[in-house]
PDB file of C-alpha atoms and ligand atoms in Angstrom:
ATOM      1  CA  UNK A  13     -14.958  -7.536 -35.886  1.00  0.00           C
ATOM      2  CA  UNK A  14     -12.242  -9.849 -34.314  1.00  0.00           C
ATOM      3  CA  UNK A  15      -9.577  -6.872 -34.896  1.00  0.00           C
ATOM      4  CA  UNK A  16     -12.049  -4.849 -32.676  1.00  0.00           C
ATOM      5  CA  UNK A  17     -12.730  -7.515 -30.118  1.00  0.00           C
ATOM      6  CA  UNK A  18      -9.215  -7.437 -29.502  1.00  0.00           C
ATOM      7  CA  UNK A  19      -8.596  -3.842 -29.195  1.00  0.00           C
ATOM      8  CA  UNK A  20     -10.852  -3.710 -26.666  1.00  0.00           C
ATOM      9  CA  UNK A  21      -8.785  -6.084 -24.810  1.00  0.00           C
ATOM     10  CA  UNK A  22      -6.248  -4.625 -25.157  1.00  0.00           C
ATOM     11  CA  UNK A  23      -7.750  -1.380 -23.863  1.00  0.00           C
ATOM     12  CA  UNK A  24      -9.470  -3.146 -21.088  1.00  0.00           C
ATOM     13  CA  UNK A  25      -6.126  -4.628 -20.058  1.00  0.00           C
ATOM     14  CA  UNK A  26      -3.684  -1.348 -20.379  1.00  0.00           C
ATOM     15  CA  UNK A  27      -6.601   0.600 -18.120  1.00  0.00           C
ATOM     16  CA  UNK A  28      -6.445  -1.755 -15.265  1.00  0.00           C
ATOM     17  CA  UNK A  29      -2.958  -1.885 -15.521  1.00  0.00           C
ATOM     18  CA  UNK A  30      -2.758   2.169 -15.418  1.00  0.00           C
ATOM     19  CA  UNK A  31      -4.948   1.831 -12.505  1.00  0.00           C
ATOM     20  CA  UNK A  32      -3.059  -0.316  -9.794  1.00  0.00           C
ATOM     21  CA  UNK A  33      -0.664   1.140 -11.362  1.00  0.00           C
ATOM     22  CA  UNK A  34      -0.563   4.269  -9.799  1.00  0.00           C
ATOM     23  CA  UNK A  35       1.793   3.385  -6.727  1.00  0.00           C
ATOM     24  CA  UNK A  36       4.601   2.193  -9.149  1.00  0.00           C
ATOM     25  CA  UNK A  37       7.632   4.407  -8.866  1.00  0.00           C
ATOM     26  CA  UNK A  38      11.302   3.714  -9.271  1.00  0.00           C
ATOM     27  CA  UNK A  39      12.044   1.470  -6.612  1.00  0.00           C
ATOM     28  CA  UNK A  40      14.755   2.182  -4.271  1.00  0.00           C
ATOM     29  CA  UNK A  41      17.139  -0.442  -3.190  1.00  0.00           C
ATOM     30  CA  UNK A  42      17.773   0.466   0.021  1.00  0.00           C
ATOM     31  CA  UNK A  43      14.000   1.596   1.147  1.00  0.00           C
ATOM     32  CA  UNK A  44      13.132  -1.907  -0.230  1.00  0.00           C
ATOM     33  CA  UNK A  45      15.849  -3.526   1.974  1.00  0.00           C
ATOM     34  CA  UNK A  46      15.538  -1.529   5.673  1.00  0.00           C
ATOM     35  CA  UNK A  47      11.652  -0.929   5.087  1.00  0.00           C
ATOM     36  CA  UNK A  48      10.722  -4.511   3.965  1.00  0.00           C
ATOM     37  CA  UNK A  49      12.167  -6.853   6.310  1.00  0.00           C
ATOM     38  CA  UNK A  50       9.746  -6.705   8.876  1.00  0.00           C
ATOM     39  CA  UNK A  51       6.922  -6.115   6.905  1.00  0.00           C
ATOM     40  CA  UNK A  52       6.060  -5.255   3.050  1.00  0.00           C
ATOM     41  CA  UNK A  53       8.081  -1.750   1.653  1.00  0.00           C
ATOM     42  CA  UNK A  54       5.057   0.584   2.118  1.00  0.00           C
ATOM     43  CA  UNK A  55       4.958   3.091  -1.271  1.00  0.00           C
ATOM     44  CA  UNK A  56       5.899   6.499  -0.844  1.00  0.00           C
ATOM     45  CA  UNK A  57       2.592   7.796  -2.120  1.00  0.00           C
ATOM     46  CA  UNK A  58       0.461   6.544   0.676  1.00  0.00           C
ATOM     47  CA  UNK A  59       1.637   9.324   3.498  1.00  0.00           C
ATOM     48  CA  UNK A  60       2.462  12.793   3.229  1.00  0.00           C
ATOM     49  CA  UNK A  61       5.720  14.072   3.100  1.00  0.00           C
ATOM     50  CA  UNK A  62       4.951  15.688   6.747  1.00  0.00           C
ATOM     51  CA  UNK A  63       3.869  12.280   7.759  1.00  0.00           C
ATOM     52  CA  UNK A  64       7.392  10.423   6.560  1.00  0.00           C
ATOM     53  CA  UNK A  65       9.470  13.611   8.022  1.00  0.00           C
ATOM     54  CA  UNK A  66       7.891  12.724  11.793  1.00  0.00           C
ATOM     55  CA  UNK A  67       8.420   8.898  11.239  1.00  0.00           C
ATOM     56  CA  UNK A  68      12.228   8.600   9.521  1.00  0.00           C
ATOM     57  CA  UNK A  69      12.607  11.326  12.978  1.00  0.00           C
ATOM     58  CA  UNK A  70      12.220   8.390  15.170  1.00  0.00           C
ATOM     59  CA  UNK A  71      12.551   5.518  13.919  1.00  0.00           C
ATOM     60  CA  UNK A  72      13.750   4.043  17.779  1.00  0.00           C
ATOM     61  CA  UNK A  73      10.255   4.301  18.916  1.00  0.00           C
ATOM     62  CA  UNK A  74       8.222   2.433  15.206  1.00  0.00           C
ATOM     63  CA  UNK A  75       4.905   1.053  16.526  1.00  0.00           C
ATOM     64  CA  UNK A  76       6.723  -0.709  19.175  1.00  0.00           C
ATOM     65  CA  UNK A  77       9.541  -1.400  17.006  1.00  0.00           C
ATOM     66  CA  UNK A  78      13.304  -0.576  17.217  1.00  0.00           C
ATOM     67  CA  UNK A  79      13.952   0.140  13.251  1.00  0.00           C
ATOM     68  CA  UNK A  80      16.748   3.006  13.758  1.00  0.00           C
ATOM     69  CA  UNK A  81      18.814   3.443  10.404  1.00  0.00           C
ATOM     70  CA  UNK A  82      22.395   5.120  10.216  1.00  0.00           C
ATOM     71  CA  UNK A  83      21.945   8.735   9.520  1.00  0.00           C
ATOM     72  CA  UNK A  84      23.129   8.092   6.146  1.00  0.00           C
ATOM     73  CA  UNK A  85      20.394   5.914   4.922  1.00  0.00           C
ATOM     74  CA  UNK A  86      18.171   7.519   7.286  1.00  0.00           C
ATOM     75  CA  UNK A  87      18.521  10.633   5.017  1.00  0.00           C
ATOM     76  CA  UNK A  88      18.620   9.107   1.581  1.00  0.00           C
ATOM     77  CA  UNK A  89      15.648   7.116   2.521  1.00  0.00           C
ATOM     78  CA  UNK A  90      13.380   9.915   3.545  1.00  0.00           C
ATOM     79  CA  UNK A  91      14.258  12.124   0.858  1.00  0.00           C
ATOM     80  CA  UNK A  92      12.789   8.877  -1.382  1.00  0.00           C
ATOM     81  CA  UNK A  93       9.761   8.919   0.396  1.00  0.00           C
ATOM     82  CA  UNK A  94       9.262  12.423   0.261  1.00  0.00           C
ATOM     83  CA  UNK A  95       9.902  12.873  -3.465  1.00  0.00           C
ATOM     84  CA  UNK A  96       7.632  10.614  -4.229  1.00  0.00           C
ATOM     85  CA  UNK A  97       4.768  11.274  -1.277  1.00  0.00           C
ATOM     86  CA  UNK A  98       1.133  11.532  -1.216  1.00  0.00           C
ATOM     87  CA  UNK A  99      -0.487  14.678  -0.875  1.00  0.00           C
ATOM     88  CA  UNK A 100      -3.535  16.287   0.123  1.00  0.00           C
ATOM     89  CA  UNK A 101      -4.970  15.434   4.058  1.00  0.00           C
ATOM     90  CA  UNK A 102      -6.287  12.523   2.669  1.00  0.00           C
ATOM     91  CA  UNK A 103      -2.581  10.608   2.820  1.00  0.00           C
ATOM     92  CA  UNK A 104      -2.161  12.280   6.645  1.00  0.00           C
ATOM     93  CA  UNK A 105      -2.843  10.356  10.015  1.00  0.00           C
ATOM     94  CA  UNK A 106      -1.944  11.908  13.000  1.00  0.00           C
ATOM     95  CA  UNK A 107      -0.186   7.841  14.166  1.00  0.00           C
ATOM     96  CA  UNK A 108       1.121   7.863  11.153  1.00  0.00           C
ATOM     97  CA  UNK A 109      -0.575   5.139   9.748  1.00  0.00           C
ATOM     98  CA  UNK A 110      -1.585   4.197   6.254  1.00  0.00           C
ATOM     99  CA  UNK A 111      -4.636   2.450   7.581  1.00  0.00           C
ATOM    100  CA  UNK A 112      -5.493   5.247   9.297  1.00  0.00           C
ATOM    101  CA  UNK A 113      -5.587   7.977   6.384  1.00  0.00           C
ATOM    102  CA  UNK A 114      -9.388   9.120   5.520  1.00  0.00           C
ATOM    103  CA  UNK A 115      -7.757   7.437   1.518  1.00  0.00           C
ATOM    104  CA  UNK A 116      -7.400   4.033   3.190  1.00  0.00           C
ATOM    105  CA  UNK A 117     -10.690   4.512   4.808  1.00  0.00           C
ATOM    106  CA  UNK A 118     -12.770   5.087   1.342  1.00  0.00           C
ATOM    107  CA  UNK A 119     -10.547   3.227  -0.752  1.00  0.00           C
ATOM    108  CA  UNK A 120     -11.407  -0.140   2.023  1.00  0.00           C
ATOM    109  CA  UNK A 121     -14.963   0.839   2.348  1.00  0.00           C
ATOM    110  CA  UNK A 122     -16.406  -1.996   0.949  1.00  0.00           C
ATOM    111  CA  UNK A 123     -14.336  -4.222   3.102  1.00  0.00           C
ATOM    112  CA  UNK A 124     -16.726  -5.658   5.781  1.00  0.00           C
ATOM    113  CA  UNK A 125     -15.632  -5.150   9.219  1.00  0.00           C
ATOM    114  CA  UNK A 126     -15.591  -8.862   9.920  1.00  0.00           C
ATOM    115  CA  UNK A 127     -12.949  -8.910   7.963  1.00  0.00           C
ATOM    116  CA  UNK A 128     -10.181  -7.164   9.230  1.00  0.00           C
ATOM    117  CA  UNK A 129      -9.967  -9.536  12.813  1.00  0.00           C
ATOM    118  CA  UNK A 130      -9.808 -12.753  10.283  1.00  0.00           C
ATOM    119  CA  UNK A 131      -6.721 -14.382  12.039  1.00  0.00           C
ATOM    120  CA  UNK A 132      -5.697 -14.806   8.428  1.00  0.00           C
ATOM    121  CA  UNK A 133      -5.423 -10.771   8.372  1.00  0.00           C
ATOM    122  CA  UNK A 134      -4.967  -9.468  11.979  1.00  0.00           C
ATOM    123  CA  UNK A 135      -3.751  -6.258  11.395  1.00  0.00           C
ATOM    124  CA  UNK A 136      -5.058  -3.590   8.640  1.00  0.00           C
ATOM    125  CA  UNK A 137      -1.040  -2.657   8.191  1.00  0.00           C
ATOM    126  CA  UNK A 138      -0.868  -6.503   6.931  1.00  0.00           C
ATOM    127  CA  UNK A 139      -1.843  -5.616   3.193  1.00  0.00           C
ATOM    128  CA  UNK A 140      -0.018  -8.749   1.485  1.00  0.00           C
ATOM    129  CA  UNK A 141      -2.822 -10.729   2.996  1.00  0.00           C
ATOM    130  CA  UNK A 142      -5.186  -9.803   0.645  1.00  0.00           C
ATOM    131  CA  UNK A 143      -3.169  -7.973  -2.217  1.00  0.00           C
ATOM    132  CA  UNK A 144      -1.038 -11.049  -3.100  1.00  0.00           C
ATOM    133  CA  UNK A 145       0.863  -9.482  -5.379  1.00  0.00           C
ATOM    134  CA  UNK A 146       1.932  -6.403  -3.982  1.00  0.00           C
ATOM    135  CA  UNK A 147       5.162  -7.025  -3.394  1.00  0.00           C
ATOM    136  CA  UNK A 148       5.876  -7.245  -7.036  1.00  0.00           C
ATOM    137  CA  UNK A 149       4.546  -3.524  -6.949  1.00  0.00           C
ATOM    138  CA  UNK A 150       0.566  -4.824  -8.247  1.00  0.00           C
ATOM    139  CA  UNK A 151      -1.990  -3.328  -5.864  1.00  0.00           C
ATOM    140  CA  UNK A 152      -4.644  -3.173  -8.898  1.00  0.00           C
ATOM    141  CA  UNK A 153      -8.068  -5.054  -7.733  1.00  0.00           C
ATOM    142  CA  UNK A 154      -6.939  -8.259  -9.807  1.00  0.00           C
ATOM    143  CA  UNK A 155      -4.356  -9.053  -7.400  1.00  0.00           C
ATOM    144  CA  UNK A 156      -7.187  -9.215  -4.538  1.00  0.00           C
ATOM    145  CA  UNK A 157      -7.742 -12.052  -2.731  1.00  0.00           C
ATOM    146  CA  UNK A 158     -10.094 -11.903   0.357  1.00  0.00           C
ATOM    147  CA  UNK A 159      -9.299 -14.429   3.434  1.00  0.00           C
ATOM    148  CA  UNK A 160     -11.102 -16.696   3.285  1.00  0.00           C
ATOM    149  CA  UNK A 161     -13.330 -15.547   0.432  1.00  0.00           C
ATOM    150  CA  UNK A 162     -14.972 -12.933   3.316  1.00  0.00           C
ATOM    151  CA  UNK A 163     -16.432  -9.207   3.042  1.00  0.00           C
ATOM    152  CA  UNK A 164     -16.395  -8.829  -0.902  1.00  0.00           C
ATOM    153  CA  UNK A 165     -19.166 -11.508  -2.761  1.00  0.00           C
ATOM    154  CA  UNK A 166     -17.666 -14.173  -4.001  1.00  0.00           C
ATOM    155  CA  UNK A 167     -14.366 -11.974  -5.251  1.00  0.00           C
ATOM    156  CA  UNK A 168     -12.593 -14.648  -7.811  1.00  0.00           C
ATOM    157  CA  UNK A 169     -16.180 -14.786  -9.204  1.00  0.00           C
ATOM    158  CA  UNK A 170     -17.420 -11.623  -9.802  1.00  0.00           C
ATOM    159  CA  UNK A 171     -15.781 -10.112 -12.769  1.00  0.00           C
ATOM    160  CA  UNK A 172     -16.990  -6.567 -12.618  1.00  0.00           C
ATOM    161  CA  UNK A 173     -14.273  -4.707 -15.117  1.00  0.00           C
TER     162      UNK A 173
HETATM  163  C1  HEC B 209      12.207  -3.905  13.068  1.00  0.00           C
HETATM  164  C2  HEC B 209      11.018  -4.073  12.242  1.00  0.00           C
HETATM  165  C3  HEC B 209      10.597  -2.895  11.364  1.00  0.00           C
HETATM  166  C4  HEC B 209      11.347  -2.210  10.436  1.00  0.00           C
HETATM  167  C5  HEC B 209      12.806  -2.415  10.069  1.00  0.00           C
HETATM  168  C6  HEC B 209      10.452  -1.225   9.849  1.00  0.00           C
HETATM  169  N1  HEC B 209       9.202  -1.332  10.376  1.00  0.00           N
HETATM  170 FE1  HEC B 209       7.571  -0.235   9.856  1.00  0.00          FE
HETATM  171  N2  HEC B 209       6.448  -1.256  11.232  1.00  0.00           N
HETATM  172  C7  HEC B 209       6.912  -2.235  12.080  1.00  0.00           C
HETATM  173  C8  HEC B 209       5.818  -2.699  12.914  1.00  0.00           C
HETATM  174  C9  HEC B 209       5.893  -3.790  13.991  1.00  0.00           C
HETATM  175  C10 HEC B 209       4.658  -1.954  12.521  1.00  0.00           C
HETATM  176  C11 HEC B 209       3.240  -2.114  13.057  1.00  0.00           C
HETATM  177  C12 HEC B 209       2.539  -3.179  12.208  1.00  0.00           C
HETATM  178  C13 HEC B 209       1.102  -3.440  12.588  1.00  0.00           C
HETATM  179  O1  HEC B 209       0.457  -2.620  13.256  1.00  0.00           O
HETATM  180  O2  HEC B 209       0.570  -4.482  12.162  1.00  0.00           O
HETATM  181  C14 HEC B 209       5.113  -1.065  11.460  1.00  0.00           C
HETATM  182  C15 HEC B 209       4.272  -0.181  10.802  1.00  0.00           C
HETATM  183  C16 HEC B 209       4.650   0.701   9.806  1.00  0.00           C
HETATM  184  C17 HEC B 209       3.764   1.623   9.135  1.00  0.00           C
HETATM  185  C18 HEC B 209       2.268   1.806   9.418  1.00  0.00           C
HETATM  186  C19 HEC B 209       1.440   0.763   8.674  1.00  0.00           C
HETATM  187  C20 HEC B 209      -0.044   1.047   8.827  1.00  0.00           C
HETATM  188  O3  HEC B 209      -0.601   1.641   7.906  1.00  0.00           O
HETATM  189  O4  HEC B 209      -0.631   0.692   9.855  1.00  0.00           O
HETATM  190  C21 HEC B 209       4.502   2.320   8.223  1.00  0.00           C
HETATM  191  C22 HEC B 209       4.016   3.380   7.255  1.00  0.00           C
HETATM  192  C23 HEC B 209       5.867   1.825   8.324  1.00  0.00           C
HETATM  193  N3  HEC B 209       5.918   0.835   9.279  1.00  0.00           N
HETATM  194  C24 HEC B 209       6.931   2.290   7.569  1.00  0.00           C
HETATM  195  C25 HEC B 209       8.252   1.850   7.710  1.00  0.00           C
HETATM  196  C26 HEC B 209       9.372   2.428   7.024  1.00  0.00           C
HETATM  197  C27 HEC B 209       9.320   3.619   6.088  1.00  0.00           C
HETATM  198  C28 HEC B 209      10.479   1.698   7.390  1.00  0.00           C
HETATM  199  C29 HEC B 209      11.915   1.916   6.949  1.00  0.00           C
HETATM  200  C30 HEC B 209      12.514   3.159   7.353  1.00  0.00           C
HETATM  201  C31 HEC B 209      10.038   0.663   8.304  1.00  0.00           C
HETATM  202  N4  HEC B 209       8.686   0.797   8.481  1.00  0.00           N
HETATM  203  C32 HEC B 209      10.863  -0.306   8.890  1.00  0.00           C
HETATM  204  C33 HEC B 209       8.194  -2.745  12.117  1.00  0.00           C
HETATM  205  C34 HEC B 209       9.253  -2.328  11.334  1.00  0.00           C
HETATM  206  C1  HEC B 210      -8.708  -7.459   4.198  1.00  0.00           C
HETATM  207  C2  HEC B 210      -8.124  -7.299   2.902  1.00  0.00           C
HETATM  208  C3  HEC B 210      -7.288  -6.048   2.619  1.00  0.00           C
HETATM  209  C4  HEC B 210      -6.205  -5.551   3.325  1.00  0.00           C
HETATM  210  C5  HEC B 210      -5.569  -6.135   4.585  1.00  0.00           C
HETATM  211  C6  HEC B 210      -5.772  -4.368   2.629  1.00  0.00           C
HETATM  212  N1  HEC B 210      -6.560  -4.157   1.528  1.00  0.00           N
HETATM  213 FE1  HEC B 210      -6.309  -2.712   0.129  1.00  0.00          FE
HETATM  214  N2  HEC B 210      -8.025  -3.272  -0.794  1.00  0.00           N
HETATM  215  C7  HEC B 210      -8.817  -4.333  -0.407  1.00  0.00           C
HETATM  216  C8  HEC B 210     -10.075  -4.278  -1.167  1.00  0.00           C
HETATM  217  C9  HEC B 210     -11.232  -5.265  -1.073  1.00  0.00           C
HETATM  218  C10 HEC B 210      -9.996  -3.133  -1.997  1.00  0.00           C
HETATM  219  C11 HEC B 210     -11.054  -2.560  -2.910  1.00  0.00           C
HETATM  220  C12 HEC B 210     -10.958  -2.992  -4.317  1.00  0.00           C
HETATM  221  C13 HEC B 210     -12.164  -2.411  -5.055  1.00  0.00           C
HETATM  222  O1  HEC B 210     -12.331  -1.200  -5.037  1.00  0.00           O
HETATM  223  O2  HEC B 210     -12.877  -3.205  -5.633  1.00  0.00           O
HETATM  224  C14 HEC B 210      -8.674  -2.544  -1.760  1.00  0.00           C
HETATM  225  C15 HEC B 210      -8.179  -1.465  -2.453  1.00  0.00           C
HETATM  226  C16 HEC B 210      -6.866  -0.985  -2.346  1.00  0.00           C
HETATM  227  C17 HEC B 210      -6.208  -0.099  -3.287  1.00  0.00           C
HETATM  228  C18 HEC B 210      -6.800   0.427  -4.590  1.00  0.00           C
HETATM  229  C19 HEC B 210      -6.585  -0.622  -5.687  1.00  0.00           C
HETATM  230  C20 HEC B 210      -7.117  -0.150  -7.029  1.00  0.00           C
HETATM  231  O3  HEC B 210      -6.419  -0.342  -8.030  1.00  0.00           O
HETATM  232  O4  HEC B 210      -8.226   0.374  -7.074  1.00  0.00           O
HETATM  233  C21 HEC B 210      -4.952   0.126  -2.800  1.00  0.00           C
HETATM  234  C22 HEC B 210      -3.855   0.944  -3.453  1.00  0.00           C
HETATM  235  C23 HEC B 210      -4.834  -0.604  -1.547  1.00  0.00           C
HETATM  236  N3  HEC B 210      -6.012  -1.271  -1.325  1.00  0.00           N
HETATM  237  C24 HEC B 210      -3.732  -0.586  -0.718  1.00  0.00           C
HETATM  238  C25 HEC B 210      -3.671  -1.239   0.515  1.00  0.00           C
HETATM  239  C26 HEC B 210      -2.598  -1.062   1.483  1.00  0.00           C
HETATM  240  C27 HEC B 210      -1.405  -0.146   1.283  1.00  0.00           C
HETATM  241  C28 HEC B 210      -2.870  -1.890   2.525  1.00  0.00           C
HETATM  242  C29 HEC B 210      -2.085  -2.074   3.811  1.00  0.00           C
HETATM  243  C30 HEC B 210      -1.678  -0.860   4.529  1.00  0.00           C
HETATM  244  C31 HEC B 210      -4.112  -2.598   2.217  1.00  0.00           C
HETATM  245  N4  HEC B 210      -4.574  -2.156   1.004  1.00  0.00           N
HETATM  246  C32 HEC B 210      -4.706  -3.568   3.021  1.00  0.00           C
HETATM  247  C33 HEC B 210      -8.504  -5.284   0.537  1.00  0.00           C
HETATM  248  C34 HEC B 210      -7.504  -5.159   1.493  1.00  0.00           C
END
């Protein structure tokens, strides 16, 4: 009876894992450095390959930003993203935005759309706001904390897995 109570922790625990697990990849030193200074190291598997071809392409003009790379790391950068790319339409957005793809969209349905202007949030793109731990690489639902406990009852609370 115990030995079973604690398998199925241990099952319980290696499925969630396996879940926000799914963005893990190798990480790449250099994509971590240039690509997460001014903001968390988006992964690879959240835009198409098409997608990270037109952004690395000009990288001068980056939502307002100036983030040009030498060609060099331009190139070893984008073939990183690309190996390791979403794909399907679903990871596509024609501003090539994460937060725009129709995945973000269902994946955030449940997020209420007072959420998203809470000054502790601001801007979709700003995902370390509520998923506290993905710069470690954790994006599973454990790591979620809402601003100010908004748009999801009671989160902490409600231990739905
Ligand atoms: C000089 C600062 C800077 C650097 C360096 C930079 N970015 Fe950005 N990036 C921005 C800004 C500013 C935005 C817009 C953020 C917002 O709308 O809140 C952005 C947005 C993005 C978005 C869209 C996020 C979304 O879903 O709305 C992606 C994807 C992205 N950057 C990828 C990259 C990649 C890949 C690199 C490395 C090659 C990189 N960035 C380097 C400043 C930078
Ligand atoms: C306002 C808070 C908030 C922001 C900002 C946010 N998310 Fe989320 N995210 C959530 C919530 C809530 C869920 C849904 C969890 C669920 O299904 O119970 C979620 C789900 C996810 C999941 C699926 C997790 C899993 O294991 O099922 C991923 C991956 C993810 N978000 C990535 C991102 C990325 C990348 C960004 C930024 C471009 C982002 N999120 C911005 C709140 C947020």
């Amino acid at each position: 009876m115990k030995l079973l109570a604690a398998l199925a922790l241990i099952l319980t625990g290696t499925m969630a894992c396996a879940d926000g697990g799914k963005l893990s990849v190798p990480g790449n030193p250099k994509w971590k450095e240039e690509c997460g200074s001014c903001h968390i190291a988006y992964p690879p598997q959240l835009l198409s390959r098409e997608n990270w071809q037109r952004m690395m392409g000009r990288l001068d003009k980056h939502f307002g930003a100036n983030a040009m790379l030498d060609a060099g790391d331009n190139k070893q950068i984008l073939a990183y993203l690309q190996r390791y790319a979403g794909s399907g339409d679903r990871h596509g957005a024609a501003s090539l935005r994460i937060s725009d793809t129709p995945w973000f969209t269902r994946e955030h349905s449940e997020v209420s759309s007072n959420t998203w202007p809470n000054p502790a949030v601001k801007s979709r793109a700003n995902c370390t706001a509520c998923h506290v731990n993905a710069e470690r690489g954790d994006w599973s639902e454990r790591g979620i904390r809402m601003p100010g406990g908004q748009g999801r009852d009671d989160g902490e609370d409600d231990d739905d897995d």
